[in-house]
Short mmCIF file of C-alpha atoms in Angstrom, two decimals:
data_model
loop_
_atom_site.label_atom_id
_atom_site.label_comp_id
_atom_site.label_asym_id
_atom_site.label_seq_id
_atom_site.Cartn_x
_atom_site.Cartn_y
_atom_site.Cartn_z
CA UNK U 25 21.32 6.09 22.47
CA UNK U 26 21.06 2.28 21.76
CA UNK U 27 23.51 0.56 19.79
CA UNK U 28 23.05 -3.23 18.36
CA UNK U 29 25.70 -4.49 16.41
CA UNK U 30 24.66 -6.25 13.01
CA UNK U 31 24.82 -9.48 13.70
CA UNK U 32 22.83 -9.19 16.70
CA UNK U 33 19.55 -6.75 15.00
CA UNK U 34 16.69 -9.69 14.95
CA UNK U 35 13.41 -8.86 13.43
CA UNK U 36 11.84 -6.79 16.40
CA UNK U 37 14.41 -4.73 16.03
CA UNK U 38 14.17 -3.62 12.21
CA UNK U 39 10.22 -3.87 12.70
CA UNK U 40 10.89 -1.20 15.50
CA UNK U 41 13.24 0.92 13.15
CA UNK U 42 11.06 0.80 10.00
CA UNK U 43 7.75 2.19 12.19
CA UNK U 44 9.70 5.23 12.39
CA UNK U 45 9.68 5.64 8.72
CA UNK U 46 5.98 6.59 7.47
CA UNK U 47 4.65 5.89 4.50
CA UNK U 48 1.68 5.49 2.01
CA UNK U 49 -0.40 2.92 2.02
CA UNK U 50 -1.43 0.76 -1.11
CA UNK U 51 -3.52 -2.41 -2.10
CA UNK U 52 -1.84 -4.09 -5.09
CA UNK U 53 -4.51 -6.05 -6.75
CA UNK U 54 -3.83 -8.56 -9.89
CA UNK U 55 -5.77 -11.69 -11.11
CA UNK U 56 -5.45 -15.59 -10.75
CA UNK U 57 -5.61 -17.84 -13.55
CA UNK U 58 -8.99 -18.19 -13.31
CA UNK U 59 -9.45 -14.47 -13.32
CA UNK U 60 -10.32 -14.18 -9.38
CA UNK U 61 -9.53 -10.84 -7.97
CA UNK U 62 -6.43 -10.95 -5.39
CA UNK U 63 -4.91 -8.52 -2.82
CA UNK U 64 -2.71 -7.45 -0.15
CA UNK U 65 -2.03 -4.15 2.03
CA UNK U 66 1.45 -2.88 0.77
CA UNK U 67 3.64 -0.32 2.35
CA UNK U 68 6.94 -1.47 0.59
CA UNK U 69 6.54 0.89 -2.44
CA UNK U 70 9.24 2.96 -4.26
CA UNK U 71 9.78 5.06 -7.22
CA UNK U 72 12.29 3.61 -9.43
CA UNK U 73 12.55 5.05 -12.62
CA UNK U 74 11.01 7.85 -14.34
CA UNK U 75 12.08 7.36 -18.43
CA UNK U 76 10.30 5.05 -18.39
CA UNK U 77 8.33 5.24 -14.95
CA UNK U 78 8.92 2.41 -12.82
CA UNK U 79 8.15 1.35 -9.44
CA UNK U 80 9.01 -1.44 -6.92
CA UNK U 81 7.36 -3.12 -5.01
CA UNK U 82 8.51 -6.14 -2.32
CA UNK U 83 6.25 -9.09 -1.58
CA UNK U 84 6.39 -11.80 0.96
CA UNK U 85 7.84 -14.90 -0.16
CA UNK U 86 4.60 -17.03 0.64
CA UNK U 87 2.24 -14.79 -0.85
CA UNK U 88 -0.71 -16.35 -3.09
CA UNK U 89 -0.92 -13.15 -4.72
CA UNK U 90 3.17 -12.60 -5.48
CA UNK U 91 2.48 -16.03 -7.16
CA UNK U 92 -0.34 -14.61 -9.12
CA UNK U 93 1.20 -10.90 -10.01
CA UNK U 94 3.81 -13.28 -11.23
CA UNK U 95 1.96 -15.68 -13.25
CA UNK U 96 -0.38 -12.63 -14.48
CA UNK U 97 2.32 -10.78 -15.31
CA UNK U 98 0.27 -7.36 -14.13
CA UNK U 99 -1.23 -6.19 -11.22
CA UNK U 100 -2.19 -2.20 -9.98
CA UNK U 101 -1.26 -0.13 -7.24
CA UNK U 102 -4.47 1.06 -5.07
CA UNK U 103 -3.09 4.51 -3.34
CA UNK U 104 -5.45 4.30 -1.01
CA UNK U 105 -6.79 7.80 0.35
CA UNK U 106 -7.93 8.86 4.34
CA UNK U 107 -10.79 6.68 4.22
CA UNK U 108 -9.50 4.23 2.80
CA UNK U 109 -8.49 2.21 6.38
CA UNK U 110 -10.83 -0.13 5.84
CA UNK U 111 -9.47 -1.81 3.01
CA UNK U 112 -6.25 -1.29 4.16
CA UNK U 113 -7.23 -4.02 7.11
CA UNK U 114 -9.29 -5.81 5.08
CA UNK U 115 -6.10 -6.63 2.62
CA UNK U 116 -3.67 -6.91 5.82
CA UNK U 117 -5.86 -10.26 7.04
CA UNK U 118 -5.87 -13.78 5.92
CA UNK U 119 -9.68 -13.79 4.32
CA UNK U 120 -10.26 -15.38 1.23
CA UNK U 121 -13.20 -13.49 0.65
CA UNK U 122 -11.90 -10.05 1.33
CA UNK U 123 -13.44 -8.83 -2.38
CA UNK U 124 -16.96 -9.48 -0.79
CA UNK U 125 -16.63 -6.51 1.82
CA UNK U 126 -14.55 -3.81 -0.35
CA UNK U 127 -16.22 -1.95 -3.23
CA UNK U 128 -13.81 -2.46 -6.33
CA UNK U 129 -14.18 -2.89 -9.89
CA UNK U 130 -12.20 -3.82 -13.03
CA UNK U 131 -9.83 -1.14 -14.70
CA UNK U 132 -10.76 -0.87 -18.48
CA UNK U 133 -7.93 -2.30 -20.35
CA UNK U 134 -6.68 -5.24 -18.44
CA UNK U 135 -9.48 -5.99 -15.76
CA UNK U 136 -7.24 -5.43 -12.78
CA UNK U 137 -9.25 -4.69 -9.20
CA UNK U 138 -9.21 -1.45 -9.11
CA UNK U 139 -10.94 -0.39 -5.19
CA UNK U 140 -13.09 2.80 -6.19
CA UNK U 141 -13.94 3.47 -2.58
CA UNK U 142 -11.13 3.31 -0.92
CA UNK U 143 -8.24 4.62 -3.56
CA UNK U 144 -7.61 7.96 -4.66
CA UNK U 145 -5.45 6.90 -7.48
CA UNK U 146 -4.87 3.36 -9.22
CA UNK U 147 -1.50 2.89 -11.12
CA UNK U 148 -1.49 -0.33 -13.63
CA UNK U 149 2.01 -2.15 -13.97
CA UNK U 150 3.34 -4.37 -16.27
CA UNK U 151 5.64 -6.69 -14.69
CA UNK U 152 9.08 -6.16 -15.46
CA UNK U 153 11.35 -8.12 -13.07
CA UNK U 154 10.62 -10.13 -9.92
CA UNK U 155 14.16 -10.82 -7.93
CA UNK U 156 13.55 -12.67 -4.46
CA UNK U 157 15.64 -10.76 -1.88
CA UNK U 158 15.63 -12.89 2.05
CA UNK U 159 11.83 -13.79 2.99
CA UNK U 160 10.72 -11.15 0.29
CA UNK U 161 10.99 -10.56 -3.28
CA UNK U 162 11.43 -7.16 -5.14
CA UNK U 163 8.73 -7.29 -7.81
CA UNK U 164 9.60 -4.50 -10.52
CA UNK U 165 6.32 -2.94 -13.02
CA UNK U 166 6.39 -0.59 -15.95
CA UNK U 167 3.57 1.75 -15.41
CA UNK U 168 1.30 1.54 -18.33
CA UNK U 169 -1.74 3.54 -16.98
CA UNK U 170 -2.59 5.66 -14.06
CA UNK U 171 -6.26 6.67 -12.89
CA UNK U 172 -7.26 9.38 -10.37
CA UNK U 173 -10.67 8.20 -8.38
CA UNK U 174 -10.90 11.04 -6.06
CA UNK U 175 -9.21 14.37 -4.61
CA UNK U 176 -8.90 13.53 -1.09
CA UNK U 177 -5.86 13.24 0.90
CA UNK U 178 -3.74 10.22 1.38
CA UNK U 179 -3.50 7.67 4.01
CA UNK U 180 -0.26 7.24 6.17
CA UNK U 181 0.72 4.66 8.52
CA UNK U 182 3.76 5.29 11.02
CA UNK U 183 5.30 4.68 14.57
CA UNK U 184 1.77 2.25 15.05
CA UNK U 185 -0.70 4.56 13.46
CA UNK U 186 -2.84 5.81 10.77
CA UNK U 187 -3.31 9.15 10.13
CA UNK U 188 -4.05 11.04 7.19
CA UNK U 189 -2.03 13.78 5.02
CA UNK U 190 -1.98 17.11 6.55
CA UNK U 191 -3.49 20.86 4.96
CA UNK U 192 -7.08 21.36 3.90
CA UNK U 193 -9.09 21.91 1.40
CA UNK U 194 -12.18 21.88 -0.23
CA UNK U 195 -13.24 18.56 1.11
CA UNK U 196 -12.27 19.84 4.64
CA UNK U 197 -9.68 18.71 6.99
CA UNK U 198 -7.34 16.09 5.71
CA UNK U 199 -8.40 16.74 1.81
CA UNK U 200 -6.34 17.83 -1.02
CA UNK U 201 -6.55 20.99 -2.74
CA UNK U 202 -5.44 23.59 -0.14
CA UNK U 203 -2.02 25.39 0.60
CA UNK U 204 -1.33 22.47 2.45
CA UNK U 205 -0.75 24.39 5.49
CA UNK U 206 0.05 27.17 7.40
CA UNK U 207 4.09 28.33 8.53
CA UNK U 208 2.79 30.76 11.17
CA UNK U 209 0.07 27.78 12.73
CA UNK U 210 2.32 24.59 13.49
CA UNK U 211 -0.99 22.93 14.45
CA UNK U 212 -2.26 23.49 10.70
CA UNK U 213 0.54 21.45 9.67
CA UNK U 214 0.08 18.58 11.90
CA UNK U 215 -0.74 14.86 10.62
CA UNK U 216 -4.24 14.18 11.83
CA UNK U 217 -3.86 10.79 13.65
CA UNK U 218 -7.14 8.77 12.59
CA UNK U 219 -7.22 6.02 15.53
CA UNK U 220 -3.80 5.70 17.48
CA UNK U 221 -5.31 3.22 19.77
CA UNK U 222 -5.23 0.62 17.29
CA UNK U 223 -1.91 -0.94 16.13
CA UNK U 224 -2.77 -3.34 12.39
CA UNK U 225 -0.55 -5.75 10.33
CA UNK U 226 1.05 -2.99 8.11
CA UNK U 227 3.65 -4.70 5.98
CA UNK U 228 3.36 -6.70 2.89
CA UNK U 229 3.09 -9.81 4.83
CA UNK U 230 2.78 -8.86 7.97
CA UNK U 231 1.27 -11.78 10.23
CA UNK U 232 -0.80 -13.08 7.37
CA UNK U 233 0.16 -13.59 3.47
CA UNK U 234 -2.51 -12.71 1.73
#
């Protein structure tokens, strides 16, 4: 067993704890001043409150599209489903253009980028609070509409690696809408690892602020 003492954990070392923790990954999507679409990837997301239902979300510091969630004052939470990787690396780079490559269009009531190909459910929030915490800030939303695009299974990314949810279904291996597994097969219940060779920017900053 390793032991650092607090003073001494840098930012390897939390990086290096956190991959342990898996977790969804999401696009939040909002819109500039001049109503151009922006993005990130997002795995800092938490439930915070269901009367009335709340979530968190924590953005780098430097983002252009914290500054426009902000100035908005809404933006939406892409869950994005197994084959949704794509966009999920799309969002994670430094492109200006990244729109151009990722199907997506504009949720009914408040024109947020909503990323029909890639998201198996799109929550809209309403900004509530926005409280900067070290090189990230904790950005608060009332949810005020959620969509469902498509049954399939979710996407995961942990210790490096995508995979997707595990059970099957009636979209096959991966999808939603089976028993979710089997207690006498531990191989049924097993994450199906996408691509393990390949190691992305999976934060909400990451090496680029979108």
């Amino acid at each position: 067993m390793t032991r650092i003492d607090g003073t001494a954990v840098g930012a390897g070392d939390f990086r290096e704890l956190m991959t342990g923790f898996p977790t969804g990954v999401t696009v939040l999507t909002t819109l500039d001043a001049e109503g151009v679409p922006m993005g990130l990837t997002c795995t800092s997301l938490c439930a915070v409150s269901l009367e009335p239902p709340m979530l968190l979300v924590c953005i780098d510091n430097r983002s252009r599209t914290l500054r426009a969630v902000q100035a908005q004052g809404f933006f939406a939470v892409n869950m994005l489903h197994r084959h949704g990787r794509a966009a999920a690396e799309v969002f994670a780079a430094g492109a200006h253009d990244r729109f151009s490559s990722i199907e997506w269009s504009a949720t009914g009531d408040r024109g947020l980028p909503r990323l029909t190909g890639h998201a198996h459910t799109v929550a809209e929030c309403r900004v509530h609070s926005s409280t900067p915490a070290g090189d990230h800030t904790v950005v608060i939303g009332g949810v005020v509409a959620v969509e469902h695009l498509a049954a399939r299974a979710p996407l995961l990314y942990g210790l490096r690696e995508y995979a997707a949810w595990p059970g099957g279904g009636p979209g096959g291996p991966g999808e939603t809408g089976g028993s979710g597994g089997n207690a006498a097969d531990p191989m049924v219940n097993r994450v199906e690892a996408l691509d393990p060779a390949v190691t992305p920017p999976m934060t909400s900053s990451g090496r680029t602020v979108p």
